Coordinates of C-alpha atoms in Angstrom, one line a residue:
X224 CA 165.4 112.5 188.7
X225 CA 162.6 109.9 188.8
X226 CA 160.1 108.5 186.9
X227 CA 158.5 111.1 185.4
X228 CA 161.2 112.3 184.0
X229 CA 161.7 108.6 182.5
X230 CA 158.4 108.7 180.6
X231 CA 158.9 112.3 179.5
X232 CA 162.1 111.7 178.4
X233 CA 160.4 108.3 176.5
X234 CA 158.0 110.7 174.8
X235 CA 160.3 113.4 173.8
X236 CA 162.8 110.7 172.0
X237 CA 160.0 109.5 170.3
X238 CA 158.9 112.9 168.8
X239 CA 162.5 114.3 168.6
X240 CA 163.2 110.6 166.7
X241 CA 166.2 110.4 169.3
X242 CA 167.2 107.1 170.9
X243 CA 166.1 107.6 174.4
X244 CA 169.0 104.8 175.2
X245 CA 171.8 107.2 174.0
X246 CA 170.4 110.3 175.6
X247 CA 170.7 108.2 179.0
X248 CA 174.0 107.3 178.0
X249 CA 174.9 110.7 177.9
X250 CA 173.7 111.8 181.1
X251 CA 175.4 109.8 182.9
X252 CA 179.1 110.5 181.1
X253 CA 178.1 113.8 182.0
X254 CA 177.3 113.1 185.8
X255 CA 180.6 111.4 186.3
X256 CA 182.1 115.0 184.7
X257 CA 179.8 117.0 187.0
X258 CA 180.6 115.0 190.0
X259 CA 184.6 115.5 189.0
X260 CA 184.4 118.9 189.1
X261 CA 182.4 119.5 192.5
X262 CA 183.7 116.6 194.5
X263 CA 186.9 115.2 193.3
X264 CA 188.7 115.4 190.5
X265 CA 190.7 112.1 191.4
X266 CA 188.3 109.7 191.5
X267 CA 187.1 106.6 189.4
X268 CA 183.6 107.1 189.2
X269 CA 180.4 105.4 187.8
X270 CA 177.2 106.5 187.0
X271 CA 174.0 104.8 186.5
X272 CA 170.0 105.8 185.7
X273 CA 167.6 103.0 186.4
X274 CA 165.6 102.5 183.1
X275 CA 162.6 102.0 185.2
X276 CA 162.5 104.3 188.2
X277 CA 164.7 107.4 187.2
X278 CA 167.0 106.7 189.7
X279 CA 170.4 107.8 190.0
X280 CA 173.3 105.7 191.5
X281 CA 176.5 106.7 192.0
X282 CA 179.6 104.9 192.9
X283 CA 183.6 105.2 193.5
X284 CA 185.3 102.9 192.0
X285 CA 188.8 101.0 193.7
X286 CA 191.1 98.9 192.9
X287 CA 191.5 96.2 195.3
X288 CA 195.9 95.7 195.7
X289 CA 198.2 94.4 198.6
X290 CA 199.5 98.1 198.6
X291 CA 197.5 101.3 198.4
X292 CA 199.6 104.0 196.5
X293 CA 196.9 106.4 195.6
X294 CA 193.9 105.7 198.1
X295 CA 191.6 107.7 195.7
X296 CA 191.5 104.9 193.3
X297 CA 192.7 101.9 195.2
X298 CA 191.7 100.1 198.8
X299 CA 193.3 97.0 200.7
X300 CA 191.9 93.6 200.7
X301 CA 191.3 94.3 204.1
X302 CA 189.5 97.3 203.6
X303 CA 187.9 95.6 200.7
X304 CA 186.7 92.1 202.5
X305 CA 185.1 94.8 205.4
X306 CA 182.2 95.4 203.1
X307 CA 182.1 92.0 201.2
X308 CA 184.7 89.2 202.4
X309 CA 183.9 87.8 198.7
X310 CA 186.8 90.4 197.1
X311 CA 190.0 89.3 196.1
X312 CA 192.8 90.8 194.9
X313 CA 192.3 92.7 191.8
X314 CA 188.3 93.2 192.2
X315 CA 186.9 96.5 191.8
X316 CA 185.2 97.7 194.7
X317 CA 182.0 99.8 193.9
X318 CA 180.9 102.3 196.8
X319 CA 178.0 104.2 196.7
X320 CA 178.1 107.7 197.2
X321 CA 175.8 110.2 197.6
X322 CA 177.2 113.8 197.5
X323 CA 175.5 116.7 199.3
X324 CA 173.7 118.9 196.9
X325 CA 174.7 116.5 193.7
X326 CA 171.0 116.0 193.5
X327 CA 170.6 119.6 191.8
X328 CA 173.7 118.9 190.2
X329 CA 172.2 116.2 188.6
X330 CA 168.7 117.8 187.7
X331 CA 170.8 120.9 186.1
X332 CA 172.9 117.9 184.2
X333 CA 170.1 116.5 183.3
X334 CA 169.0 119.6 181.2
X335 CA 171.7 120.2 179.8
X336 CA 172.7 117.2 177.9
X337 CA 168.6 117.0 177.2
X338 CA 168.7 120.3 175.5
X339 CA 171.9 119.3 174.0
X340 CA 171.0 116.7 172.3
X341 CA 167.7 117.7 171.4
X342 CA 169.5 120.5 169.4
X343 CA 171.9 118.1 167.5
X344 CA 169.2 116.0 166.8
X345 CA 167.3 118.9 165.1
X346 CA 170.3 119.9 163.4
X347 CA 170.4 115.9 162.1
X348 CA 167.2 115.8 161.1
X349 CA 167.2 119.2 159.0
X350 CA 170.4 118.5 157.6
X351 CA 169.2 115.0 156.3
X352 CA 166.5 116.6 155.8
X353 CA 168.1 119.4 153.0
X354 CA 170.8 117.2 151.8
X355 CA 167.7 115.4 149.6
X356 CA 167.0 119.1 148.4
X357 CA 170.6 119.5 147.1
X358 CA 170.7 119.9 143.1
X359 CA 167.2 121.3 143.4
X360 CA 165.0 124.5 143.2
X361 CA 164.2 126.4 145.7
X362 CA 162.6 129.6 146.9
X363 CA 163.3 132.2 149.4
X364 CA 163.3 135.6 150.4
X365 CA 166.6 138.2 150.8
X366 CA 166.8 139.2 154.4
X367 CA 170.4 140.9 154.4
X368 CA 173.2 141.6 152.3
X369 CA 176.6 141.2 153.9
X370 CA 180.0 141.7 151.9
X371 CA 180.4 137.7 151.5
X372 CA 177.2 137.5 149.8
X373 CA 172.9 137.5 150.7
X374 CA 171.7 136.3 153.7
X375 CA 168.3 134.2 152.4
X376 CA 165.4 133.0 154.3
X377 CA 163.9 129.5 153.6
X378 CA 161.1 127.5 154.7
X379 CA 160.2 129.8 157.1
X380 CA 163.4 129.7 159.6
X381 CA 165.8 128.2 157.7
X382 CA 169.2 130.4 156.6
X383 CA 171.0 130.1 153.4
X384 CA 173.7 132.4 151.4
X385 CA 174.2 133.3 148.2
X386 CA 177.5 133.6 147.4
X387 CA 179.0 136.8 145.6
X388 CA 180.3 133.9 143.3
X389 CA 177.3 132.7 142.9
X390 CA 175.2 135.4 142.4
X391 CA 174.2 137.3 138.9
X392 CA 175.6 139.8 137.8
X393 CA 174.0 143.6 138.1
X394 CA 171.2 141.5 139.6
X395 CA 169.3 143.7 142.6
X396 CA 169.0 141.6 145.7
X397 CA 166.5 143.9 148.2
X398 CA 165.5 142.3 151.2
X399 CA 161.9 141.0 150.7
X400 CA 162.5 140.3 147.6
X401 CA 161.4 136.8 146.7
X402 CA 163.8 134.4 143.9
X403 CA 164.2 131.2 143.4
X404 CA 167.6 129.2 143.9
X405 CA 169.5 126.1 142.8
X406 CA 171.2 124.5 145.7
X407 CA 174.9 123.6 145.3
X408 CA 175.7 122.5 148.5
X409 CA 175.0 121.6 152.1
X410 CA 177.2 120.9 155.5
X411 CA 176.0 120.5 159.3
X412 CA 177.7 122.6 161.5
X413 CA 177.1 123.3 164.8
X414 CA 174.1 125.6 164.7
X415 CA 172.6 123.3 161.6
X416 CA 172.7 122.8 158.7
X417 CA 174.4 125.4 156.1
X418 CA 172.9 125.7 152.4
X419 CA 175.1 127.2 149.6
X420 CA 172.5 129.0 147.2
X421 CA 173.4 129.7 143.0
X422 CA 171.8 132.0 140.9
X423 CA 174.3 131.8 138.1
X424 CA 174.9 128.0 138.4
X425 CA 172.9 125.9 134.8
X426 CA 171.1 123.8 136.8
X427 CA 168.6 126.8 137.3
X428 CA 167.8 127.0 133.8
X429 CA 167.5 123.2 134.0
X430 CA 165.2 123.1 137.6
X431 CA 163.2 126.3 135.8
X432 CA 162.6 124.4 132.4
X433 CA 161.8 121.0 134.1
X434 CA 159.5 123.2 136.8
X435 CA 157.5 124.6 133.7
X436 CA 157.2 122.0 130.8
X437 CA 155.5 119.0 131.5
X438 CA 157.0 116.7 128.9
X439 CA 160.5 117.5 130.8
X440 CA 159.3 116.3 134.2
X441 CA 157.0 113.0 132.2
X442 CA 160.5 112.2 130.4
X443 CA 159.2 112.8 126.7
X444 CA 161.3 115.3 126.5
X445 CA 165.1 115.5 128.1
X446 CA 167.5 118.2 128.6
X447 CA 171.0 116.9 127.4
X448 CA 173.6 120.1 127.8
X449 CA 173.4 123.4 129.4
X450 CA 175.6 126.7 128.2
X451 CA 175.2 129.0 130.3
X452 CA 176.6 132.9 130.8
X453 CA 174.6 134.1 133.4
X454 CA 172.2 137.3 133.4
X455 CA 173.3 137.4 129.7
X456 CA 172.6 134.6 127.8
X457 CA 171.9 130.5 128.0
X458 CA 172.0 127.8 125.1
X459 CA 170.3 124.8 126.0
X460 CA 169.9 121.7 123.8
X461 CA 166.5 119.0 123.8
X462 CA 165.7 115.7 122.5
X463 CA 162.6 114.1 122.3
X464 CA 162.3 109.9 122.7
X465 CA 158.9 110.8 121.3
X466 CA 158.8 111.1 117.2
X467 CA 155.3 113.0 117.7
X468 CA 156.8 115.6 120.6
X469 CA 158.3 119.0 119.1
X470 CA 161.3 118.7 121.9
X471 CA 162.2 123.0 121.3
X472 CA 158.3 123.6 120.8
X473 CA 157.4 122.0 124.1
X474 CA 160.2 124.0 125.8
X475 CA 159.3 127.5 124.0
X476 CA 155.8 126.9 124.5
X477 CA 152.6 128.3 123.2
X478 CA 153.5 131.9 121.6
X479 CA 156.3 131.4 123.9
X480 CA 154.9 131.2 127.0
X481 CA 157.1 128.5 128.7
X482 CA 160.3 130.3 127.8
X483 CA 159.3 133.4 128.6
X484 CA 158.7 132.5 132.5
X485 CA 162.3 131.2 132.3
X486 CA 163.5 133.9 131.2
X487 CA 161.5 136.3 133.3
X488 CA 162.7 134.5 136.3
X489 CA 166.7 134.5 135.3
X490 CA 165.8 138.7 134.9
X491 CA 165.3 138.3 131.4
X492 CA 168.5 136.8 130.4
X493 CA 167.9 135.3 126.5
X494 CA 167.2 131.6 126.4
X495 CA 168.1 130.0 122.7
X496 CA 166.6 126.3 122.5
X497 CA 168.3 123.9 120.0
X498 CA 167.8 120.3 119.2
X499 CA 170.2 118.0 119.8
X500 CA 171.9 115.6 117.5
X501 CA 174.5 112.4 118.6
X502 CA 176.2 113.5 115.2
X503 CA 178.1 116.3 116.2
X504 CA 178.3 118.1 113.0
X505 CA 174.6 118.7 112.8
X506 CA 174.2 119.3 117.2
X507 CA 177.3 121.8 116.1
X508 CA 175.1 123.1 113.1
X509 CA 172.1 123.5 115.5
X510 CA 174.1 125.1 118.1
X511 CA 175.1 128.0 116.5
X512 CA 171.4 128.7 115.8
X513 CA 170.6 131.7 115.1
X514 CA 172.9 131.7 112.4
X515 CA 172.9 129.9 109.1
X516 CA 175.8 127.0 108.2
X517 CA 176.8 126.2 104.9
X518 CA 178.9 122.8 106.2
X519 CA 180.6 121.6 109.2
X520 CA 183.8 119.3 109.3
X521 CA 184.8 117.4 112.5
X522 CA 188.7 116.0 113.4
X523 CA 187.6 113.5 115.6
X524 CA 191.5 113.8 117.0
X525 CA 191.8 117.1 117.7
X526 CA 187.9 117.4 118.7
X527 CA 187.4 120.4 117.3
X528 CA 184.9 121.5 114.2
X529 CA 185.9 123.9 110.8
X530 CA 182.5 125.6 110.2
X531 CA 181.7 127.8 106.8
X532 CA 178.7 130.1 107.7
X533 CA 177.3 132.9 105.0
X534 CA 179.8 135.9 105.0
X535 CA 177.0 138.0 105.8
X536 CA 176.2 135.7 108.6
X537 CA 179.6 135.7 110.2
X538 CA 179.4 138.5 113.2
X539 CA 176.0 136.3 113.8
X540 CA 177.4 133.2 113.9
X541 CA 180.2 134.5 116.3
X542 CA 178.2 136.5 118.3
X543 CA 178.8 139.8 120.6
X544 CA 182.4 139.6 121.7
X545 CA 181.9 136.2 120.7
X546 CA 179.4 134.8 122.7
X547 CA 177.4 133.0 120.5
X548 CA 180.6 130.9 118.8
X549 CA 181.6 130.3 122.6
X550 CA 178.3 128.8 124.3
X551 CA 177.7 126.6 121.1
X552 CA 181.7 125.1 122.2
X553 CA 180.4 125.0 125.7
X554 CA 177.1 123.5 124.7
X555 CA 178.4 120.8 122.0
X556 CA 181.9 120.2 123.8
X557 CA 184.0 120.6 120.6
X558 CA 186.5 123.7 119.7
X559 CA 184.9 125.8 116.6
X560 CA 186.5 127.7 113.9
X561 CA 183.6 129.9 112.1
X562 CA 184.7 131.6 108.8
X563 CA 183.3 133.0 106.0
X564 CA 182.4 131.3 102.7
X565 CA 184.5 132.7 100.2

């Protein structure tokens, strides 16, 4: 080890972003371990790297006592005032060694905690780097499908999954194919970091929506709940701060347009866009859109909503095995009881 290394190891902290301090640090733990193994075992050791020159020094360590009971880690004062007649008692002695051989030890050493640490430091930086993409879109391609879920490839080299939990229903997942995900989670583990992909989660529909309307991502217009049952069916409900903005207009777009590329994306699973109200008997009025309501009443202590809909708008109003009466609960957050007018 000398200088060289020193100023290649200065460069590679800087582009790595790695503390070139803590790298040395770690060399030299390791050289104490390396010498340990090859030379002995027994022995108080120290290791040191000259920040300047690269070079190594290395140095038993005794204990100077009145009586030597292991004479691996102690020495007389005797013994002790024969190289320095300054030690006393008590003093550590510090005698350089230098091992035959330890010299390649050392360069091997060297490389080894280098490499190490270069590859946690990667791993640190993408996982830092991903943790700000948690809660977000994102796109990738299949690459495998194991019985745990899809293997997906992002940003080039980086693996994700898709959970069999996560995933849609009847929804084809070919390797090449490209989709686009909502990230649920993230952990570091030892080969990096580990993203957890959703298809079915409603933060899609919300990343999708804010992705493709304008007046979502400038704040005009905001998203307030998400009902989802995915790769069937979504409600979603829109406000506008704006009196002049059409909140559902600007999310179905011209002739449909925006929604549309939602929907195409989520493999056509049906979108329905309400309005939403802070008074829940009209947000629970919209919600059950597309079917008319005659009148709503609220119990504010039970939290639920009596709702009177058109008899000939009842199996509307509730839906296909109930689904539209259950995401309009979901979407509002209050129980509903739909019946008939008499």
């Amino acid at each position: 080890m000398n200088q060289e290394f020193i100023s290649a190891l200065t460069e590679l902290s800087a582009s790595k972003k790695i503390d070139k301090e803590i790298i040395l640090e770690a060399i030299e733990k390791a050289l104490i371990a390396a010498y340990k193994k090859n030379y002995g075992h027994a022995q108080n050791v120290e290791a040191s790297i000259d920040r300047e020159t690269g070079a190594i020094r290395l140095c038993q360590q005794k204990l100077v006592v009145d009586e030597v009971i292991n004479p691996n880690t102690e020495m007389t004062l005797a013994e002790a005032q024969e190289l320095d007649g300054r030690y006393q008692t008590g003093d550590v002695v510090n005698i350089e060694i230098v091992p035959k051989d330890f010299g390649r030890i050392a360069a091997q050493t060297a490389k080894q905690v280098v490499v190490q640490r270069i590859n946690e430091a990667e791993n640190e930086n993408a996982y830092e780097y991903y943790r700000g993409k948690e809660n977000t879109l994102i796109s990738g391609v299949i690459t495998k499908t194991e019985r745990h879920g899809v293997v997906v490839q992002i940003d080039g080299n980086q693996e994700a999954e898709l959970p069999v939990n996560e995933q849609i229903a009847d929804e084809v997942y070919q390797p090449g194919a490209r989709f686009k995900f909502f990230v649920v989670g993230i952990k570091t583990t030892k080969e990096g970091p580990k993203l957890t992909l959703s298809r079915s989660h409603p933060g899609l529909v919300r990343c999708l929506f804010e992705q493709e309307v304008p007046e979502i991502s400038d704040g005009t217009v905001e998203i307030k709940t998400i009902a989802r049952e995915a790769g069937s069916r979504s409600k979603i409900s829109v406000f506008s701060s704006d009196d002049n903005v059409d909140a559902v207009g600007s999310c179905v777009g011209t002739r449909g347009a925006r929604v549309q590329y939602v929907c195409d994306e989520l493999c056509g699973e049906k979108i329905d866009i309400v309005r939403y109200f802070d008074e829940p008997a009209r947000f629970i009025e919209e919600a059950l859109s597309p079917s008319e309501v005659i009148s709503v009443s609220v119990d504010e202590e039970t939290h639920s909503a009596h709702v009177v809909v058109p008899a000939h708008q009842l199996s509307l109003a509730i839906g296909k095995s109930g689904q539209n009466a259950r995401l309009a609960a979901k979407l509002t957050g209050w129980k509903i009881d739909i019946k008939p007018e008499e």
